[in-house]
């Protein structure tokens, strides 16, 4: 592989257009030849630490590491381990069994790279928005950390999404990308939506975000996007429509709308003839997104899922070059 | 290895005497030299997806794949993932998080071969007898699928059983094989019994099935067997006795007899001097089968368990040849 | 590697000063070159069977095996499998699904080496002190068994501890080692304390044990140590202080003291200027041991955790030589 353009200590968020392009190109190279760098990670270990459930992320990250000749080890911290204490200085005379500063340091001493999934509570806005749990791992582990979704971001998903857009766009103009809120019955994190906005704007696409009033995302992620409360208007002439539910950010973690008319159907796309539809999966069919779209030709969701492997492979490869 | 006699898209059930013989011979070759085809699966991945608990199946399938140089990844869908929606067209506004058609397609795109365990509900006869959950994986994954026990069958167990019979039979006549129901305290699936009958008849052995009235198995699996309600009579001159509990098929999933006299002991085998005793494990000692038999010379249960590795290795090897 | 000095059937406890020295030297060699014996375990499999949660033990044992070229498989028996029956002759008509004699024999037939974690109940003293559950695995598996912590001992931890002492002691005299009880809110096993005493005495160090009255350990592990109920006096001029909670052995499994003054702080070490502090982790901060010590220069806890890899590697390497 070519020399790296931009060094990277951890992979937790969008960094730059240059790095984004480098990772997308690297991922597409791996997609055409997964075993290209099979010797690169020989003798290196990645620890994949899950504080929450996972399917795509769990498997695609292991496959990516194996494609690079690394030996992945998965730890379900919540089920195979125990509850971690997060507060500095805590007197640990209650339910938590080990302080994150001890666990993270040990894990960092066991692995060359750590990959961590730590969802938000959706009840403590300050802790969540500071990515507190995830940041503690970064702070105390002493090795490069890859986010497998933190409280605020899901950058491997977003990289896979950008790879997918790259593969599906040959136009000369910037594609019009629309991020539309979809209904859900549970309180859902903001990470995928934040991250998709951050990367789409960062990769210099035109982004419109549409959602019911009260669902405004944290502005640090949406600066540069057009916010359009009228979904029909937002979807006009869209090239890519990303569907995602999230809970309210202002009224933190709350569900303030369940209006089923926001669910994307073919009819919603009558003025966006060529629009491709994206979703990070898992998707609740006929609640967030209709069967007709998911099973139709517009859908890119399976391609996004497949690209998760190569997104992870590009990122891990990049980090390996700096070890 | 020799060229395959009969191509095989998925491994879900008994296919033919020819294929049965081919797989048994291949398995015995691997048993004498597990590393014989160590390079065959290099760079190939098998995903082992468990919707239910497992010990032998979980480990033997991984070992089989590793013997062939493959990289297995295990996913406990029920614990590490989430609940899957099975109904087509469902509005997913309740407990299920992902539709099987999406999950199966993603898993199929991640692995070269999938292996799936999906037990029956024992409450919905129609769904169970159509092997609904398992079939959805087959339908949507797009890759070869190996059954690690479905609602209706457990073909890797049955192949291991037939390997074990082959190893323990040198007589010129067909062996007399008896499948006898044994007591249990829980409602137990029919898969092992169905599958054992299907394979034993298919491999052209003489099969007698004995059980209390009301425990008749689905006839599609027992056609060609003798049904004998008198256990003593059934066991006379048996060469192999397979002990297994199952719940009622007609009064679906119900326990209609717990008569302890059905538990196989040495005394039951007084007119079957040379009978070997088989069970798929896990076995409830002194409920299904007595200590004296399990710890005595008649027992083949440990050999059956060991042969699970080579049964899986033969099947995966066969599927690898067609990739 | 040099030829082995002392053959070893299983690794469950301290065996001899000679073997202890051999394992420590082997471990330090591996620490300086983890890949030294990368081909030694090729084609060999270790099964790591957990009946209880684990972080360090789970990961360090896998890494050790991988360093030796082995393929580890982890089984969470409690979560991925089912409840095991332990009593010989039991009529299994209740909650247990498989008898340990069957499960252990199968696991033994699947793996070249087994590694088992089986905590005590802390409610049945006789069963616990006979290491009943662990011993059943040893008895029925038929292969070398490595303890990943049994009811009475945690020998891989103790070997890692002795490696750590070796690395941190260059004095000509025997180091003064103090094992001090620390407060806790839960009923904690004796295994780490027993094993640390057994190994420290066995390795010919000077050991003082200090604890509140009523917390006397089983004498078979402490013969040769000085028991000193006055913690201040015990700590005077200590070179190494090992902090650990355990429940009462005499009033079996009970918590009979929660006196916070027993928690080790810098002040406790005013007459032990150079004392290094050890703990096996997980540690409850500010309950067992203060932040100031854990985050200060005295702490060896991270080195102990890192040495778990090389302790396991030395032990597995030793067992591989005898296969």
mmCIF file of N, CA and C in Angstrom, chain B residues 247-292:
data_model
loop_
_atom_site.group_PDB
_atom_site.id
_atom_site.type_symbol
_atom_site.label_atom_id
_atom_site.label_comp_id
_atom_site.label_asym_id
_atom_site.label_seq_id
_atom_site.Cartn_x
_atom_site.Cartn_y
_atom_site.Cartn_z
ATOM 1 N N UNK B 247 -41.158 -35.350 22.530
ATOM 2 C CA UNK B 247 -42.523 -35.045 22.967
ATOM 3 C C UNK B 247 -43.500 -35.571 21.918
ATOM 4 N N UNK B 248 -44.771 -35.509 22.224
ATOM 5 C CA UNK B 248 -45.764 -36.011 21.275
ATOM 6 C C UNK B 248 -45.761 -35.157 20.009
ATOM 7 N N UNK B 249 -45.923 -35.827 18.874
ATOM 8 C CA UNK B 249 -46.054 -35.087 17.622
ATOM 9 C C UNK B 249 -47.536 -34.824 17.328
ATOM 10 N N UNK B 250 -48.365 -35.806 17.601
ATOM 11 C CA UNK B 250 -49.802 -35.635 17.330
ATOM 12 C C UNK B 250 -50.425 -34.611 18.270
ATOM 13 N N UNK B 251 -50.204 -34.802 19.567
ATOM 14 C CA UNK B 251 -50.648 -33.795 20.545
ATOM 15 C C UNK B 251 -49.442 -32.888 20.743
ATOM 16 N N UNK B 252 -49.237 -31.976 19.812
ATOM 17 C CA UNK B 252 -47.937 -31.394 19.518
ATOM 18 C C UNK B 252 -47.211 -30.761 20.728
ATOM 19 N N UNK B 253 -46.010 -31.308 20.992
ATOM 20 C CA UNK B 253 -45.148 -30.735 22.022
ATOM 21 C C UNK B 253 -45.514 -31.175 23.432
ATOM 22 N N UNK B 254 -46.546 -32.005 23.572
ATOM 23 C CA UNK B 254 -47.011 -32.396 24.913
ATOM 24 C C UNK B 254 -46.241 -33.602 25.455
ATOM 25 N N UNK B 255 -46.159 -33.669 26.796
ATOM 26 C CA UNK B 255 -45.622 -34.840 27.495
ATOM 27 C C UNK B 255 -46.833 -35.672 27.886
ATOM 28 N N UNK B 256 -46.949 -36.876 27.311
ATOM 29 C CA UNK B 256 -48.145 -37.657 27.632
ATOM 30 C C UNK B 256 -47.801 -38.933 28.382
ATOM 31 N N UNK B 257 -46.515 -39.161 28.633
ATOM 32 C CA UNK B 257 -46.119 -40.350 29.399
ATOM 33 C C UNK B 257 -44.790 -40.075 30.061
ATOM 34 N N UNK B 258 -44.680 -40.508 31.321
ATOM 35 C CA UNK B 258 -43.383 -40.386 32.000
ATOM 36 C C UNK B 258 -43.024 -41.728 32.638
ATOM 37 N N UNK B 259 -43.583 -42.790 32.112
ATOM 38 C CA UNK B 259 -43.423 -44.132 32.675
ATOM 39 C C UNK B 259 -41.942 -44.531 32.749
ATOM 40 N N UNK B 260 -41.421 -44.625 33.990
ATOM 41 C CA UNK B 260 -39.999 -44.865 34.223
ATOM 42 C C UNK B 260 -39.542 -46.225 33.711
ATOM 43 N N UNK B 261 -40.486 -47.145 33.491
ATOM 44 C CA UNK B 261 -40.076 -48.476 33.037
ATOM 45 C C UNK B 261 -39.520 -48.434 31.613
ATOM 46 N N UNK B 262 -39.742 -47.335 30.922
ATOM 47 C CA UNK B 262 -39.186 -47.185 29.568
ATOM 48 C C UNK B 262 -37.684 -46.842 29.583
ATOM 49 N N UNK B 263 -37.160 -46.438 30.736
ATOM 50 C CA UNK B 263 -35.722 -46.130 30.803
ATOM 51 C C UNK B 263 -34.900 -47.387 30.549
ATOM 52 N N UNK B 264 -34.008 -47.329 29.592
ATOM 53 C CA UNK B 264 -33.213 -48.493 29.216
ATOM 54 C C UNK B 264 -32.198 -48.850 30.306
ATOM 55 N N UNK B 265 -32.204 -50.116 30.716
ATOM 56 C CA UNK B 265 -31.227 -50.648 31.673
ATOM 57 C C UNK B 265 -30.661 -51.944 31.083
ATOM 58 N N UNK B 266 -29.658 -52.501 31.758
ATOM 59 C CA UNK B 266 -29.110 -53.774 31.281
ATOM 60 C C UNK B 266 -30.194 -54.847 31.172
ATOM 61 N N UNK B 267 -31.117 -54.830 32.137
ATOM 62 C CA UNK B 267 -32.173 -55.835 32.144
ATOM 63 C C UNK B 267 -33.008 -55.809 30.863
ATOM 64 N N UNK B 268 -33.245 -54.607 30.350
ATOM 65 C CA UNK B 268 -34.004 -54.484 29.090
ATOM 66 C C UNK B 268 -33.295 -55.176 27.932
ATOM 67 N N UNK B 269 -31.992 -55.370 28.094
ATOM 68 C CA UNK B 269 -31.210 -55.915 26.971
ATOM 69 C C UNK B 269 -30.854 -57.384 27.167
ATOM 70 N N UNK B 270 -31.617 -58.075 28.024
ATOM 71 C CA UNK B 270 -31.293 -59.481 28.290
ATOM 72 C C UNK B 270 -31.443 -60.367 27.059
ATOM 73 N N UNK B 271 -32.277 -59.941 26.124
ATOM 74 C CA UNK B 271 -32.414 -60.718 24.880
ATOM 75 C C UNK B 271 -31.736 -60.015 23.702
ATOM 76 N N UNK B 272 -30.762 -59.196 24.047
ATOM 77 C CA UNK B 272 -29.991 -58.503 23.005
ATOM 78 C C UNK B 272 -28.552 -58.414 23.495
ATOM 79 N N UNK B 273 -27.966 -59.581 23.609
ATOM 80 C CA UNK B 273 -26.673 -59.752 24.274
ATOM 81 C C UNK B 273 -25.595 -58.800 23.772
ATOM 82 N N UNK B 274 -25.551 -58.624 22.462
ATOM 83 C CA UNK B 274 -24.464 -57.843 21.870
ATOM 84 C C UNK B 274 -24.848 -56.418 21.528
ATOM 85 N N UNK B 275 -26.040 -56.013 21.973
ATOM 86 C CA UNK B 275 -26.522 -54.683 21.569
ATOM 87 C C UNK B 275 -25.606 -53.573 22.077
ATOM 88 N N UNK B 276 -25.274 -52.672 21.180
ATOM 89 C CA UNK B 276 -24.569 -51.441 21.527
ATOM 90 C C UNK B 276 -25.621 -50.364 21.761
ATOM 91 N N UNK B 277 -25.329 -49.444 22.677
ATOM 92 C CA UNK B 277 -26.314 -48.410 23.015
ATOM 93 C C UNK B 277 -25.794 -47.033 22.605
ATOM 94 N N UNK B 278 -26.681 -46.289 22.002
ATOM 95 C CA UNK B 278 -26.322 -44.972 21.471
ATOM 96 C C UNK B 278 -27.240 -43.889 22.039
ATOM 97 N N UNK B 279 -26.701 -42.683 22.124
ATOM 98 C CA UNK B 279 -27.465 -41.506 22.538
ATOM 99 C C UNK B 279 -26.688 -40.299 22.047
ATOM 100 N N UNK B 280 -27.405 -39.252 21.666
ATOM 101 C CA UNK B 280 -26.731 -38.095 21.044
ATOM 102 C C UNK B 280 -26.079 -37.172 22.053
ATOM 103 N N UNK B 281 -26.435 -37.321 23.327
ATOM 104 C CA UNK B 281 -25.998 -36.415 24.383
ATOM 105 C C UNK B 281 -26.502 -34.986 24.105
ATOM 106 N N UNK B 282 -26.764 -34.160 25.112
ATOM 107 C CA UNK B 282 -26.671 -34.475 26.526
ATOM 108 C C UNK B 282 -27.732 -35.485 26.942
ATOM 109 N N UNK B 283 -27.369 -36.389 27.854
ATOM 110 C CA UNK B 283 -28.293 -37.400 28.340
ATOM 111 C C UNK B 283 -28.585 -37.162 29.818
ATOM 112 N N UNK B 284 -29.839 -37.276 30.187
ATOM 113 C CA UNK B 284 -30.185 -37.202 31.611
ATOM 114 C C UNK B 284 -30.048 -38.610 32.184
ATOM 115 N N UNK B 285 -28.983 -38.802 32.945
ATOM 116 C CA UNK B 285 -28.678 -40.111 33.507
ATOM 117 C C UNK B 285 -29.756 -40.555 34.500
ATOM 118 N N UNK B 286 -30.046 -41.837 34.438
ATOM 119 C CA UNK B 286 -30.996 -42.469 35.348
ATOM 120 C C UNK B 286 -32.422 -41.938 35.192
ATOM 121 N N UNK B 287 -32.616 -41.226 34.087
ATOM 122 C CA UNK B 287 -33.962 -40.800 33.705
ATOM 123 C C UNK B 287 -34.238 -41.347 32.291
ATOM 124 N N UNK B 288 -33.370 -40.983 31.350
ATOM 125 C CA UNK B 288 -33.468 -41.537 29.992
ATOM 126 C C UNK B 288 -32.769 -42.884 29.887
ATOM 127 N N UNK B 289 -31.631 -42.990 30.579
ATOM 128 C CA UNK B 289 -30.714 -44.094 30.361
ATOM 129 C C UNK B 289 -29.956 -44.315 31.669
ATOM 130 N N UNK B 290 -29.711 -45.575 32.035
ATOM 131 C CA UNK B 290 -29.115 -45.848 33.343
ATOM 132 C C UNK B 290 -27.597 -45.678 33.329
ATOM 133 N N UNK B 291 -27.059 -45.335 34.501
ATOM 134 C CA UNK B 291 -25.600 -45.280 34.689
ATOM 135 C C UNK B 291 -24.930 -46.554 34.213
ATOM 136 N N UNK B 292 -25.503 -47.720 34.557
ATOM 137 C CA UNK B 292 -24.840 -48.989 34.235
ATOM 138 C C UNK B 292 -24.586 -49.130 32.737
#
